[in-house]
Amino acid sequence: MYRSCLLAFSSAVAMFAAAPLQAQEYPVDTVTLVTHSSPGGGSDVFLRELSRYLGPILGATVVVENVTGGSGATAMANLAQSPADGSRLYATTPTFIYTSLLSNPEYSFDDLDPLVNFFIDPEVIFTAASSPYETLEDVIQHARDGRGRWGAANPASLERQSLELLKAETGVNAAVVTHEGGGDLMINVLNGTLEIGVGEIQELKGQLEAGEIRLLASLTSDRIEAYPDVPTVQEAGYDVFVRKFRGLAGPQGLPDDVIAAWERAVPEVLALQEYKAIYEANSLRAEFMPNEEYQAFITEFATETEEFLRSTGVIE
Amino acid sequence: MDTILASLPYLLEPSILIAAMIGVTWGILGGAMPGISPSITMALLLPFTYTMEPTAAIVLLASTYIGAEYGGSVPAILIRTPGTNAAAATVLDGYEMNKQGKAGLALGISLYSGFIGSMIGLALLMLLSKPLAGVALAFTPPAYFALGILGLSVIATLSGDSLVKGLIAALLGLMVATVGTDPVTGSNRFTFGSSDLLGGIEPVMIMVGLFAMSELLAQASKRDDINKIRSRPKIEFPGRHLAKRLIRPQLLGAGIGSFEGVMPGAGGTIASFMSYNEARRWSSKPDEFGKGSPEGIAAPETANNAVAETALVPLLSFGIPGSNSTAILLGGFLIHGLQPGPMLFQRSADVISGLYAGLFVAIVGMVVMGLAMLPICIWMVNRPRPYLNAFILALILSGIYSIHGSLFDVGIMLTAGLVGFFMRILRFPFLPTVLGLVLGYLVESNFRRSLVLSGDDYTVFTNDWISLGLLTVAALFIAGSIIKRAAAAWRRDERAAFSEGSEG
Amino acid sequence: MITRDAVGGLAAIGLGACYLYFASQMRASSLADSFGPQGMPLVYGWLMLGLGVVLVLQWLVATSRSSSETRQAAHADAWRGQGRKILRAGGLFGLAAAYLPIVQTLGYLPSMALLTFAVALYLGAPLTWRPVAIGIGGAIVLWLIFVQLLGVPMPRGILSAFGL
């Protein structure tokens, strides 16, 4: 249904694409990046921003298409049946692994080939500015003494998994409450119903700048550059960290010249000053992974997730 | 006061005026198409806003939202098909008035009530954003659960002459609402391995099926006695006497709508049903409800239009979108590098003032565009029945397909139509089904969330004073209507209860 | 004699039982709350079943109270002409359902024209140039609104070569 936005958008992109010199020829003229996020959603806004800078470097018109429904199952089915010539690619987030494992759809992540990775979204643990908790340890101690109330945005998600892992690692008694998205979670953290919540910095920016919430720890392997004072959970002594990736996948059997074109273009885009300013303001961490590395990463990620879901009895 | 003064200069800004007018016109068109929800209407415009100036872009999207919320009432009144979810309550008396040849007046009342609702909503948004935002924060999961139960208590009065049948119909809606992803574990329920069902069933598919499709089937089944009443293609506004009578339902609608708009996740559908119910309770002529009462249009239409404005409160104050439509609006802000939230008012006060001015223009524009477009709509539904109904069928098949581009969805709508047709024959009311469908997820997810929070301690619902208050009110409503029914049964008199969906 | 309530009650019992069966098949997981994914569905299922039974009981009580003549009369009255009505509605439903496979092969524009034409005839329009014109005209109007203005990618069929 978004064809008109697509057309309009591709013309907008064409405008951008026309200006700088065409660096190299991409095998096809138009690349469609498919997202399962609806227009205006997090992944959608991210992709549209990215496509603006990607077009000239890749040497093709880049458009974004929203194939919503079934938490990504519809998009995966759509992609798996698309031609493997690099003209249609799927914007991956951990959601596509979760949906594949939880819902067992006809086409799953196994039917797609991971291409390259762009970013890792840092996940952080936050609390209301008015809460008494100053460090992660305060929160854990509170849960140890009685019962903790922790919140994640969605039922089966990386955020929930990270809290369940933290709970298992610390061995405390905590309720992990799930919500219908980050907004819902934020309200319950702000009004003190929950002690902590987990989210991406990008989503928390408004409250963070206004000083309504406080970051306690990051769920990353290293400290986040923009927030050097926030310790990682690992520093606090609990071996929990997650990697919320943002990359691309395509139908199986992508040709080598397509893979090569992306492996060349992505580091270039990430190095663009103009784009860098935008993604760094959103605390996205550039983490380019070439094709082989990304394939291995996705396999490992899927295995870990499957293990988690199996051990908790969510799937058989 | 400063807020108003700050917005005044923007009323003369050409880019804002144009954006508001285009937005509201586009919104009315999109809202009037069954299946095209306000959020889809807005999403279609989103790509165009990239190259626009930020304030004009936000005004364009917000005006579309306002137009779409109003537009939904047009097909609700004219062809018994709610164009948006929130217009479902307007179908009741709107379509009855249309059948009596008063479509012009019905549309006039909905336009005029929509104007009042929007203006009250806008005034609250401009002047009371801060305290209203506090209300949204005060609602914890147990309070949301109680709010859902209060909404469900309306079933007792929407059930027509058999409470048992009303409850069965409501359970049907609640059951449909359990299809899809479980709110706590994320596992699948009742999807039978189909990826089309993973995201659940959109209420609009069921509503269009129950109302519009089953109406087409019912009219096909009795082709000899086609009713011949036609309305004049002219919009009429209520006279002084009627306007006075409408004040009470409009105030109720504006109050309930503004409140529900502020609450993230509550939404326009609940607001319009609750205000319909309250308008009936407090009306001097409650018997007219369901038989073409002007108050039955005024209340829900004021409510769902007020929602469109106050829904901006949590978005602007916290950056939290309460619905799909406001989520798209959030996207519009983010695209232009604006982060809604506490800092927005300080950093981008010009955008806020421009937005307020744009909304004002859009609301006035809504009336102008309504007056221009509605006579054509009435003329269209006055065409001979066979052609009209063939066109309506074509329209709803296309509209439902547009939601996800899926023929499976069309199949669901057709099935709902068949179910609705048999519900008519068996004299089951279908408003409770709609209510159950809309509230099912809210009630279940917040009930379970509350118990997870409290560690399975059920006193969580009575310890929270908002929850306790709302649950008490709901209990009183239910008890009251049961006592009324029992008393009536005792006297064995013909009760003047109405039953939407019975064959009639 | 069978009333509408009896049919409704039996339908509710059947539906409740089916729903309960599928609800009871759900698996528990350690991520679940104590109420569980199956908690609400079980409550809904049992309520549905119970209310169906109540409706049937109400019918039994009402039948036992009324005399046999009034029963006969009421029965004849209640169901008179229903069979024909259902058949007529079924015809329209069939046309609408037939659209689903047709649109996938013919494409949006031709199948819409065909559907509008067929439905208009079925609903009693005379077979003149008018339903034909309205079928084609209506399809074009809808195509303009949905495909051109709203940009919905409607199914393309045999005419896809012409860009329709």
PDB file of N, CA and C in Angstrom, chain B residues 44 164-165 167-168 171-172 175 178 182 185 189-190 192 216-217 220-221 223-224 386-387 389-390 394-395 397-398 401-402 407 410 414 421 425 427-428 444 447-448 452 456 503, chain C residues 4-5 8 15 19 22 26 32-37 40-41 47-48 51 85 88-89 92-93 100 104 108 112 115-116 119-120 122-123 130-131 134 142 146 150 153-155:
ATOM      1  N   LEU B  44       0.803   7.563   4.390  1.00  0.00           N
ATOM      2  CA  LEU B  44       0.931   7.804   2.956  1.00  0.00           C
ATOM      3  C   LEU B  44       1.544   9.170   2.676  1.00  0.00           C
ATOM      4  N   VAL B 164     -27.960 -12.278  28.299  1.00  0.00           N
ATOM      5  CA  VAL B 164     -27.171 -13.480  28.013  1.00  0.00           C
ATOM      6  C   VAL B 164     -26.620 -13.418  26.593  1.00  0.00           C
ATOM      7  N   LYS B 165     -27.491 -13.024  25.660  1.00  0.00           N
ATOM      8  CA  LYS B 165     -27.039 -12.939  24.268  1.00  0.00           C
ATOM      9  C   LYS B 165     -25.972 -11.861  24.107  1.00  0.00           C
ATOM     10  N   LEU B 167     -23.831 -10.926  26.337  1.00  0.00           N
ATOM     11  CA  LEU B 167     -22.568 -11.424  26.884  1.00  0.00           C
ATOM     12  C   LEU B 167     -21.910 -12.427  25.947  1.00  0.00           C
ATOM     13  N   ILE B 168     -22.732 -13.277  25.318  1.00  0.00           N
ATOM     14  CA  ILE B 168     -22.162 -14.235  24.360  1.00  0.00           C
ATOM     15  C   ILE B 168     -21.497 -13.467  23.219  1.00  0.00           C
ATOM     16  N   LEU B 171     -18.237 -12.076  24.373  1.00  0.00           N
ATOM     17  CA  LEU B 171     -17.204 -13.105  24.483  1.00  0.00           C
ATOM     18  C   LEU B 171     -16.634 -13.436  23.116  1.00  0.00           C
ATOM     19  N   LEU B 172     -17.486 -13.418  22.112  1.00  0.00           N
ATOM     20  CA  LEU B 172     -17.016 -13.666  20.750  1.00  0.00           C
ATOM     21  C   LEU B 172     -15.919 -12.654  20.393  1.00  0.00           C
ATOM     22  N   MET B 175     -12.770 -13.330  22.359  1.00  0.00           N
ATOM     23  CA  MET B 175     -12.053 -14.490  21.829  1.00  0.00           C
ATOM     24  C   MET B 175     -11.236 -14.103  20.601  1.00  0.00           C
ATOM     25  N   THR B 178      -7.945 -12.584  21.345  1.00  0.00           N
ATOM     26  CA  THR B 178      -6.834 -13.393  21.867  1.00  0.00           C
ATOM     27  C   THR B 178      -5.984 -13.987  20.747  1.00  0.00           C
ATOM     28  N   ASP B 182       0.954 -13.587  22.249  1.00  0.00           N
ATOM     29  CA  ASP B 182       0.610 -13.447  23.660  1.00  0.00           C
ATOM     30  C   ASP B 182       1.318 -12.230  24.264  1.00  0.00           C
ATOM     31  N   THR B 185       4.292 -13.723  27.091  1.00  0.00           N
ATOM     32  CA  THR B 185       5.365 -14.622  26.684  1.00  0.00           C
ATOM     33  C   THR B 185       5.802 -14.396  25.249  1.00  0.00           C
ATOM     34  N   ARG B 189      -0.881 -17.605  19.825  1.00  0.00           N
ATOM     35  CA  ARG B 189      -2.131 -18.212  20.288  1.00  0.00           C
ATOM     36  C   ARG B 189      -3.124 -18.247  19.130  1.00  0.00           C
ATOM     37  N   PHE B 190      -3.753 -19.371  18.930  1.00  0.00           N
ATOM     38  CA  PHE B 190      -4.820 -19.532  17.933  1.00  0.00           C
ATOM     39  C   PHE B 190      -4.402 -19.049  16.541  1.00  0.00           C
ATOM     40  N   PHE B 192      -2.800 -21.167  14.382  1.00  0.00           N
ATOM     41  CA  PHE B 192      -2.873 -22.369  13.559  1.00  0.00           C
ATOM     42  C   PHE B 192      -1.793 -22.365  12.470  1.00  0.00           C
ATOM     43  N   LEU B 216     -25.156  -5.700   3.685  1.00  0.00           N
ATOM     44  CA  LEU B 216     -25.329  -6.011   2.264  1.00  0.00           C
ATOM     45  C   LEU B 216     -26.015  -7.363   2.100  1.00  0.00           C
ATOM     46  N   LEU B 217     -25.580  -8.337   2.925  1.00  0.00           N
ATOM     47  CA  LEU B 217     -26.188  -9.665   2.841  1.00  0.00           C
ATOM     48  C   LEU B 217     -27.658  -9.593   3.238  1.00  0.00           C
ATOM     49  N   ALA B 220     -29.667  -8.083   0.525  1.00  0.00           N
ATOM     50  CA  ALA B 220     -29.812  -9.012  -0.595  1.00  0.00           C
ATOM     51  C   ALA B 220     -30.871 -10.062  -0.281  1.00  0.00           C
ATOM     52  N   SER B 221     -31.006 -10.379   1.021  1.00  0.00           N
ATOM     53  CA  SER B 221     -31.921 -11.453   1.394  1.00  0.00           C
ATOM     54  C   SER B 221     -33.382 -11.028   1.318  1.00  0.00           C
ATOM     55  N   ARG B 223     -34.969  -8.685  -1.018  1.00  0.00           N
ATOM     56  CA  ARG B 223     -34.842  -7.682  -2.069  1.00  0.00           C
ATOM     57  C   ARG B 223     -36.165  -7.004  -2.423  1.00  0.00           C
ATOM     58  N   ASP B 224     -37.298  -7.593  -2.041  1.00  0.00           N
ATOM     59  CA  ASP B 224     -38.573  -6.977  -2.430  1.00  0.00           C
ATOM     60  C   ASP B 224     -38.867  -5.694  -1.637  1.00  0.00           C
ATOM     61  N   PRO B 386     -29.367  -1.460  -6.252  1.00  0.00           N
ATOM     62  CA  PRO B 386     -28.456  -2.485  -6.793  1.00  0.00           C
ATOM     63  C   PRO B 386     -27.081  -1.911  -7.117  1.00  0.00           C
ATOM     64  N   TYR B 387     -27.079  -0.729  -7.729  1.00  0.00           N
ATOM     65  CA  TYR B 387     -25.795  -0.132  -8.099  1.00  0.00           C
ATOM     66  C   TYR B 387     -25.029   0.320  -6.868  1.00  0.00           C
ATOM     67  N   ASN B 389     -25.246  -0.782  -3.777  1.00  0.00           N
ATOM     68  CA  ASN B 389     -24.709  -1.888  -2.982  1.00  0.00           C
ATOM     69  C   ASN B 389     -23.558  -2.586  -3.688  1.00  0.00           C
ATOM     70  N   ALA B 390     -23.638  -2.696  -5.002  1.00  0.00           N
ATOM     71  CA  ALA B 390     -22.526  -3.300  -5.743  1.00  0.00           C
ATOM     72  C   ALA B 390     -21.272  -2.465  -5.540  1.00  0.00           C
ATOM     73  N   ALA B 394     -17.689  -3.415  -3.640  1.00  0.00           N
ATOM     74  CA  ALA B 394     -16.394  -3.214  -4.302  1.00  0.00           C
ATOM     75  C   ALA B 394     -15.487  -2.344  -3.429  1.00  0.00           C
ATOM     76  N   LEU B 395     -16.077  -1.338  -2.811  1.00  0.00           N
ATOM     77  CA  LEU B 395     -15.312  -0.406  -1.977  1.00  0.00           C
ATOM     78  C   LEU B 395     -14.727  -1.105  -0.754  1.00  0.00           C
ATOM     79  N   LEU B 397     -14.234  -4.354  -0.279  1.00  0.00           N
ATOM     80  CA  LEU B 397     -13.243  -5.370  -0.662  1.00  0.00           C
ATOM     81  C   LEU B 397     -11.898  -4.705  -0.938  1.00  0.00           C
ATOM     82  N   SER B 398     -11.938  -3.548  -1.598  1.00  0.00           N
ATOM     83  CA  SER B 398     -10.684  -2.836  -1.888  1.00  0.00           C
ATOM     84  C   SER B 398     -10.072  -2.269  -0.618  1.00  0.00           C
ATOM     85  N   TYR B 401      -8.445  -4.897   1.612  1.00  0.00           N
ATOM     86  CA  TYR B 401      -7.207  -5.375   1.001  1.00  0.00           C
ATOM     87  C   TYR B 401      -6.062  -4.403   1.255  1.00  0.00           C
ATOM     88  N   SER B 402      -6.388  -3.102   1.293  1.00  0.00           N
ATOM     89  CA  SER B 402      -5.336  -2.088   1.436  1.00  0.00           C
ATOM     90  C   SER B 402      -4.620  -2.129   2.780  1.00  0.00           C
ATOM     91  N   LEU B 407      -5.138 -10.809   0.707  1.00  0.00           N
ATOM     92  CA  LEU B 407      -6.474 -11.333   0.428  1.00  0.00           C
ATOM     93  C   LEU B 407      -6.998 -12.139   1.608  1.00  0.00           C
ATOM     94  N   VAL B 410      -9.197 -10.034   3.523  1.00  0.00           N
ATOM     95  CA  VAL B 410     -10.506  -9.900   2.882  1.00  0.00           C
ATOM     96  C   VAL B 410     -11.370 -11.099   3.266  1.00  0.00           C
ATOM     97  N   LEU B 414     -14.989 -11.160   5.103  1.00  0.00           N
ATOM     98  CA  LEU B 414     -16.164 -11.836   4.561  1.00  0.00           C
ATOM     99  C   LEU B 414     -16.737 -12.821   5.587  1.00  0.00           C
ATOM    100  N   PHE B 421     -24.313 -11.806   9.687  1.00  0.00           N
ATOM    101  CA  PHE B 421     -25.614 -12.080   9.075  1.00  0.00           C
ATOM    102  C   PHE B 421     -26.397 -13.089   9.918  1.00  0.00           C
ATOM    103  N   ILE B 425     -29.964 -12.891  12.175  1.00  0.00           N
ATOM    104  CA  ILE B 425     -31.078 -13.847  12.110  1.00  0.00           C
ATOM    105  C   ILE B 425     -31.390 -14.392  13.496  1.00  0.00           C
ATOM    106  N   ARG B 427     -30.813 -12.933  16.216  1.00  0.00           N
ATOM    107  CA  ARG B 427     -31.059 -11.772  17.073  1.00  0.00           C
ATOM    108  C   ARG B 427     -30.027 -11.605  18.190  1.00  0.00           C
ATOM    109  N   PHE B 428     -28.769 -11.709  17.788  1.00  0.00           N
ATOM    110  CA  PHE B 428     -27.685 -11.359  18.708  1.00  0.00           C
ATOM    111  C   PHE B 428     -27.259  -9.929  18.386  1.00  0.00           C
ATOM    112  N   GLU B 444      -6.734  -7.922  29.051  1.00  0.00           N
ATOM    113  CA  GLU B 444      -5.923  -9.093  29.371  1.00  0.00           C
ATOM    114  C   GLU B 444      -4.475  -8.723  29.678  1.00  0.00           C
ATOM    115  N   PHE B 447      -4.213  -6.901  33.024  1.00  0.00           N
ATOM    116  CA  PHE B 447      -4.525  -7.792  34.139  1.00  0.00           C
ATOM    117  C   PHE B 447      -3.302  -8.639  34.475  1.00  0.00           C
ATOM    118  N   ARG B 448      -2.741  -9.253  33.448  1.00  0.00           N
ATOM    119  CA  ARG B 448      -1.600 -10.139  33.692  1.00  0.00           C
ATOM    120  C   ARG B 448      -0.361  -9.349  34.099  1.00  0.00           C
ATOM    121  N   VAL B 452       1.902  -9.869  37.445  1.00  0.00           N
ATOM    122  CA  VAL B 452       3.351 -10.082  37.413  1.00  0.00           C
ATOM    123  C   VAL B 452       4.028  -9.075  38.344  1.00  0.00           C
ATOM    124  N   ASP B 456       1.425 -12.006  41.851  1.00  0.00           N
ATOM    125  CA  ASP B 456       0.152 -12.725  41.999  1.00  0.00           C
ATOM    126  C   ASP B 456      -0.645 -12.321  43.229  1.00  0.00           C
ATOM    127  N   GLU B 503     -32.817  -8.097  13.437  1.00  0.00           N
ATOM    128  CA  GLU B 503     -33.201  -7.980  12.038  1.00  0.00           C
ATOM    129  C   GLU B 503     -34.007  -6.733  11.691  1.00  0.00           C
TER     130      GLU B 503
ATOM    131  N   ARG C   4     -34.881 -19.282  17.868  1.00  0.00           N
ATOM    132  CA  ARG C   4     -33.596 -18.662  17.574  1.00  0.00           C
ATOM    133  C   ARG C   4     -32.659 -18.793  18.771  1.00  0.00           C
ATOM    134  N   ASP C   5     -33.232 -18.653  19.968  1.00  0.00           N
ATOM    135  CA  ASP C   5     -32.410 -18.748  21.174  1.00  0.00           C
ATOM    136  C   ASP C   5     -31.759 -20.116  21.285  1.00  0.00           C
ATOM    137  N   GLY C   8     -28.967 -20.293  18.845  1.00  0.00           N
ATOM    138  CA  GLY C   8     -27.881 -19.443  19.348  1.00  0.00           C
ATOM    139  C   GLY C   8     -27.157 -20.110  20.503  1.00  0.00           C
ATOM    140  N   LEU C  15     -19.109 -23.435  19.904  1.00  0.00           N
ATOM    141  CA  LEU C  15     -17.981 -22.530  19.758  1.00  0.00           C
ATOM    142  C   LEU C  15     -17.109 -22.554  21.007  1.00  0.00           C
ATOM    143  N   TYR C  19     -13.177 -23.706  21.184  1.00  0.00           N
ATOM    144  CA  TYR C  19     -12.205 -22.736  21.666  1.00  0.00           C
ATOM    145  C   TYR C  19     -11.475 -23.297  22.882  1.00  0.00           C
ATOM    146  N   PHE C  22      -8.781 -25.841  21.895  1.00  0.00           N
ATOM    147  CA  PHE C  22      -7.523 -25.259  21.420  1.00  0.00           C
ATOM    148  C   PHE C  22      -6.788 -24.521  22.538  1.00  0.00           C
ATOM    149  N   MET C  26      -2.484 -25.265  24.647  1.00  0.00           N
ATOM    150  CA  MET C  26      -1.331 -24.362  24.723  1.00  0.00           C
ATOM    151  C   MET C  26      -0.316 -24.843  25.747  1.00  0.00           C
ATOM    152  N   ALA C  32       6.314 -17.503  31.188  1.00  0.00           N
ATOM    153  CA  ALA C  32       4.912 -17.144  31.373  1.00  0.00           C
ATOM    154  C   ALA C  32       4.641 -16.740  32.809  1.00  0.00           C
ATOM    155  N   ASP C  33       3.612 -15.924  32.982  1.00  0.00           N
ATOM    156  CA  ASP C  33       3.142 -15.562  34.305  1.00  0.00           C
ATOM    157  C   ASP C  33       2.300 -16.707  34.849  1.00  0.00           C
ATOM    158  N   SER C  34       1.876 -16.595  36.098  1.00  0.00           N
ATOM    159  CA  SER C  34       1.106 -17.687  36.688  1.00  0.00           C
ATOM    160  C   SER C  34      -0.227 -17.864  35.970  1.00  0.00           C
ATOM    161  N   PHE C  35      -0.769 -16.778  35.429  1.00  0.00           N
ATOM    162  CA  PHE C  35      -2.052 -16.861  34.733  1.00  0.00           C
ATOM    163  C   PHE C  35      -1.867 -17.542  33.381  1.00  0.00           C
ATOM    164  N   GLY C  36      -0.768 -17.213  32.735  1.00  0.00           N
ATOM    165  CA  GLY C  36      -0.388 -17.905  31.516  1.00  0.00           C
ATOM    166  C   GLY C  36      -1.140 -17.490  30.275  1.00  0.00           C
ATOM    167  N   PRO C  37      -0.575 -17.847  29.112  1.00  0.00           N
ATOM    168  CA  PRO C  37      -1.233 -17.495  27.848  1.00  0.00           C
ATOM    169  C   PRO C  37      -2.610 -18.136  27.744  1.00  0.00           C
ATOM    170  N   MET C  40      -6.698 -16.522  30.243  1.00  0.00           N
ATOM    171  CA  MET C  40      -7.884 -15.806  29.774  1.00  0.00           C
ATOM    172  C   MET C  40      -8.704 -16.659  28.802  1.00  0.00           C
ATOM    173  N   PRO C  41      -8.064 -17.278  27.800  1.00  0.00           N
ATOM    174  CA  PRO C  41      -8.856 -18.098  26.877  1.00  0.00           C
ATOM    175  C   PRO C  41      -9.688 -19.158  27.597  1.00  0.00           C
ATOM    176  N   LEU C  47     -16.923 -19.516  30.085  1.00  0.00           N
ATOM    177  CA  LEU C  47     -18.048 -18.571  30.140  1.00  0.00           C
ATOM    178  C   LEU C  47     -18.968 -18.758  28.941  1.00  0.00           C
ATOM    179  N   MET C  48     -18.360 -18.885  27.768  1.00  0.00           N
ATOM    180  CA  MET C  48     -19.131 -19.067  26.542  1.00  0.00           C
ATOM    181  C   MET C  48     -19.987 -20.328  26.652  1.00  0.00           C
ATOM    182  N   LEU C  51     -22.793 -19.748  29.248  1.00  0.00           N
ATOM    183  CA  LEU C  51     -23.869 -18.871  28.777  1.00  0.00           C
ATOM    184  C   LEU C  51     -24.712 -19.574  27.708  1.00  0.00           C
ATOM    185  N   LYS C  85     -34.337 -16.479   2.415  1.00  0.00           N
ATOM    186  CA  LYS C  85     -33.486 -15.324   2.734  1.00  0.00           C
ATOM    187  C   LYS C  85     -32.023 -15.721   2.783  1.00  0.00           C
ATOM    188  N   ARG C  88     -30.628 -16.319  -0.655  1.00  0.00           N
ATOM    189  CA  ARG C  88     -30.360 -15.081  -1.395  1.00  0.00           C
ATOM    190  C   ARG C  88     -29.083 -14.409  -0.909  1.00  0.00           C
ATOM    191  N   ALA C  89     -28.942 -14.341   0.421  1.00  0.00           N
ATOM    192  CA  ALA C  89     -27.720 -13.744   0.971  1.00  0.00           C
ATOM    193  C   ALA C  89     -26.526 -14.577   0.558  1.00  0.00           C
ATOM    194  N   LEU C  92     -25.077 -13.637  -2.791  1.00  0.00           N
ATOM    195  CA  LEU C  92     -24.214 -12.452  -2.769  1.00  0.00           C
ATOM    196  C   LEU C  92     -22.861 -12.797  -2.161  1.00  0.00           C
ATOM    197  N   PHE C  93     -22.916 -13.591  -1.086  1.00  0.00           N
ATOM    198  CA  PHE C  93     -21.668 -13.995  -0.434  1.00  0.00           C
ATOM    199  C   PHE C  93     -20.798 -14.768  -1.423  1.00  0.00           C
ATOM    200  N   LEU C 100     -12.169 -13.378  -4.733  1.00  0.00           N
ATOM    201  CA  LEU C 100     -10.826 -13.678  -4.215  1.00  0.00           C
ATOM    202  C   LEU C 100      -9.966 -14.449  -5.223  1.00  0.00           C
ATOM    203  N   GLN C 104      -6.862 -12.676  -8.424  1.00  0.00           N
ATOM    204  CA  GLN C 104      -5.457 -13.085  -8.511  1.00  0.00           C
ATOM    205  C   GLN C 104      -5.045 -13.409  -9.940  1.00  0.00           C
ATOM    206  N   TYR C 108      -6.799  -6.472 -10.646  1.00  0.00           N
ATOM    207  CA  TYR C 108      -7.762  -5.655  -9.908  1.00  0.00           C
ATOM    208  C   TYR C 108      -8.835  -5.034 -10.790  1.00  0.00           C
ATOM    209  N   MET C 112     -12.785  -6.087 -10.621  1.00  0.00           N
ATOM    210  CA  MET C 112     -13.687  -5.137  -9.968  1.00  0.00           C
ATOM    211  C   MET C 112     -14.877  -4.811 -10.879  1.00  0.00           C
ATOM    212  N   LEU C 115     -17.126  -7.795 -10.909  1.00  0.00           N
ATOM    213  CA  LEU C 115     -17.838  -7.952  -9.644  1.00  0.00           C
ATOM    214  C   LEU C 115     -18.979  -6.946  -9.534  1.00  0.00           C
ATOM    215  N   THR C 116     -18.685  -5.679  -9.814  1.00  0.00           N
ATOM    216  CA  THR C 116     -19.718  -4.648  -9.691  1.00  0.00           C
ATOM    217  C   THR C 116     -20.881  -4.954 -10.631  1.00  0.00           C
ATOM    218  N   VAL C 119     -22.821  -8.141  -9.326  1.00  0.00           N
ATOM    219  CA  VAL C 119     -23.579  -7.885  -8.105  1.00  0.00           C
ATOM    220  C   VAL C 119     -24.785  -6.999  -8.396  1.00  0.00           C
ATOM    221  N   ALA C 120     -24.598  -5.989  -9.241  1.00  0.00           N
ATOM    222  CA  ALA C 120     -25.719  -5.116  -9.591  1.00  0.00           C
ATOM    223  C   ALA C 120     -26.836  -5.932 -10.240  1.00  0.00           C
ATOM    224  N   TYR C 122     -27.343  -9.170  -9.896  1.00  0.00           N
ATOM    225  CA  TYR C 122     -27.874 -10.090  -8.889  1.00  0.00           C
ATOM    226  C   TYR C 122     -28.854  -9.382  -7.971  1.00  0.00           C
ATOM    227  N   LEU C 123     -28.584  -8.121  -7.680  1.00  0.00           N
ATOM    228  CA  LEU C 123     -29.447  -7.379  -6.761  1.00  0.00           C
ATOM    229  C   LEU C 123     -30.645  -6.778  -7.487  1.00  0.00           C
ATOM    230  N   ARG C 130     -26.673   0.017 -18.620  1.00  0.00           N
ATOM    231  CA  ARG C 130     -26.338   0.714 -17.376  1.00  0.00           C
ATOM    232  C   ARG C 130     -25.428  -0.075 -16.432  1.00  0.00           C
ATOM    233  N   PRO C 131     -25.812  -1.333 -16.057  1.00  0.00           N
ATOM    234  CA  PRO C 131     -24.888  -2.054 -15.160  1.00  0.00           C
ATOM    235  C   PRO C 131     -23.512  -2.250 -15.779  1.00  0.00           C
ATOM    236  N   ILE C 134     -21.794   1.060 -15.341  1.00  0.00           N
ATOM    237  CA  ILE C 134     -21.465   1.326 -13.941  1.00  0.00           C
ATOM    238  C   ILE C 134     -20.364   0.390 -13.461  1.00  0.00           C
ATOM    239  N   LEU C 142     -12.619   3.356  -8.571  1.00  0.00           N
ATOM    240  CA  LEU C 142     -11.927   2.722  -7.449  1.00  0.00           C
ATOM    241  C   LEU C 142     -10.437   2.555  -7.745  1.00  0.00           C
ATOM    242  N   PHE C 146      -7.741   3.984  -5.241  1.00  0.00           N
ATOM    243  CA  PHE C 146      -6.863   3.115  -4.467  1.00  0.00           C
ATOM    244  C   PHE C 146      -5.469   2.983  -5.076  1.00  0.00           C
ATOM    245  N   LEU C 150      -4.056   6.546  -3.597  1.00  0.00           N
ATOM    246  CA  LEU C 150      -3.547   6.009  -2.333  1.00  0.00           C
ATOM    247  C   LEU C 150      -2.321   5.120  -2.530  1.00  0.00           C
ATOM    248  N   PRO C 153      -0.791  -1.328  -3.772  1.00  0.00           N
ATOM    249  CA  PRO C 153      -0.435  -2.267  -4.834  1.00  0.00           C
ATOM    250  C   PRO C 153      -1.479  -3.376  -4.947  1.00  0.00           C
ATOM    251  N   MET C 154      -2.538  -3.133  -5.693  1.00  0.00           N
ATOM    252  CA  MET C 154      -3.594  -4.124  -5.864  1.00  0.00           C
ATOM    253  C   MET C 154      -3.068  -5.274  -6.726  1.00  0.00           C
ATOM    254  N   PRO C 155      -3.678  -6.468  -6.576  1.00  0.00           N
ATOM    255  CA  PRO C 155      -3.183  -7.603  -7.369  1.00  0.00           C
ATOM    256  C   PRO C 155      -3.185  -7.254  -8.856  1.00  0.00           C
TER     257      PRO C 155
END
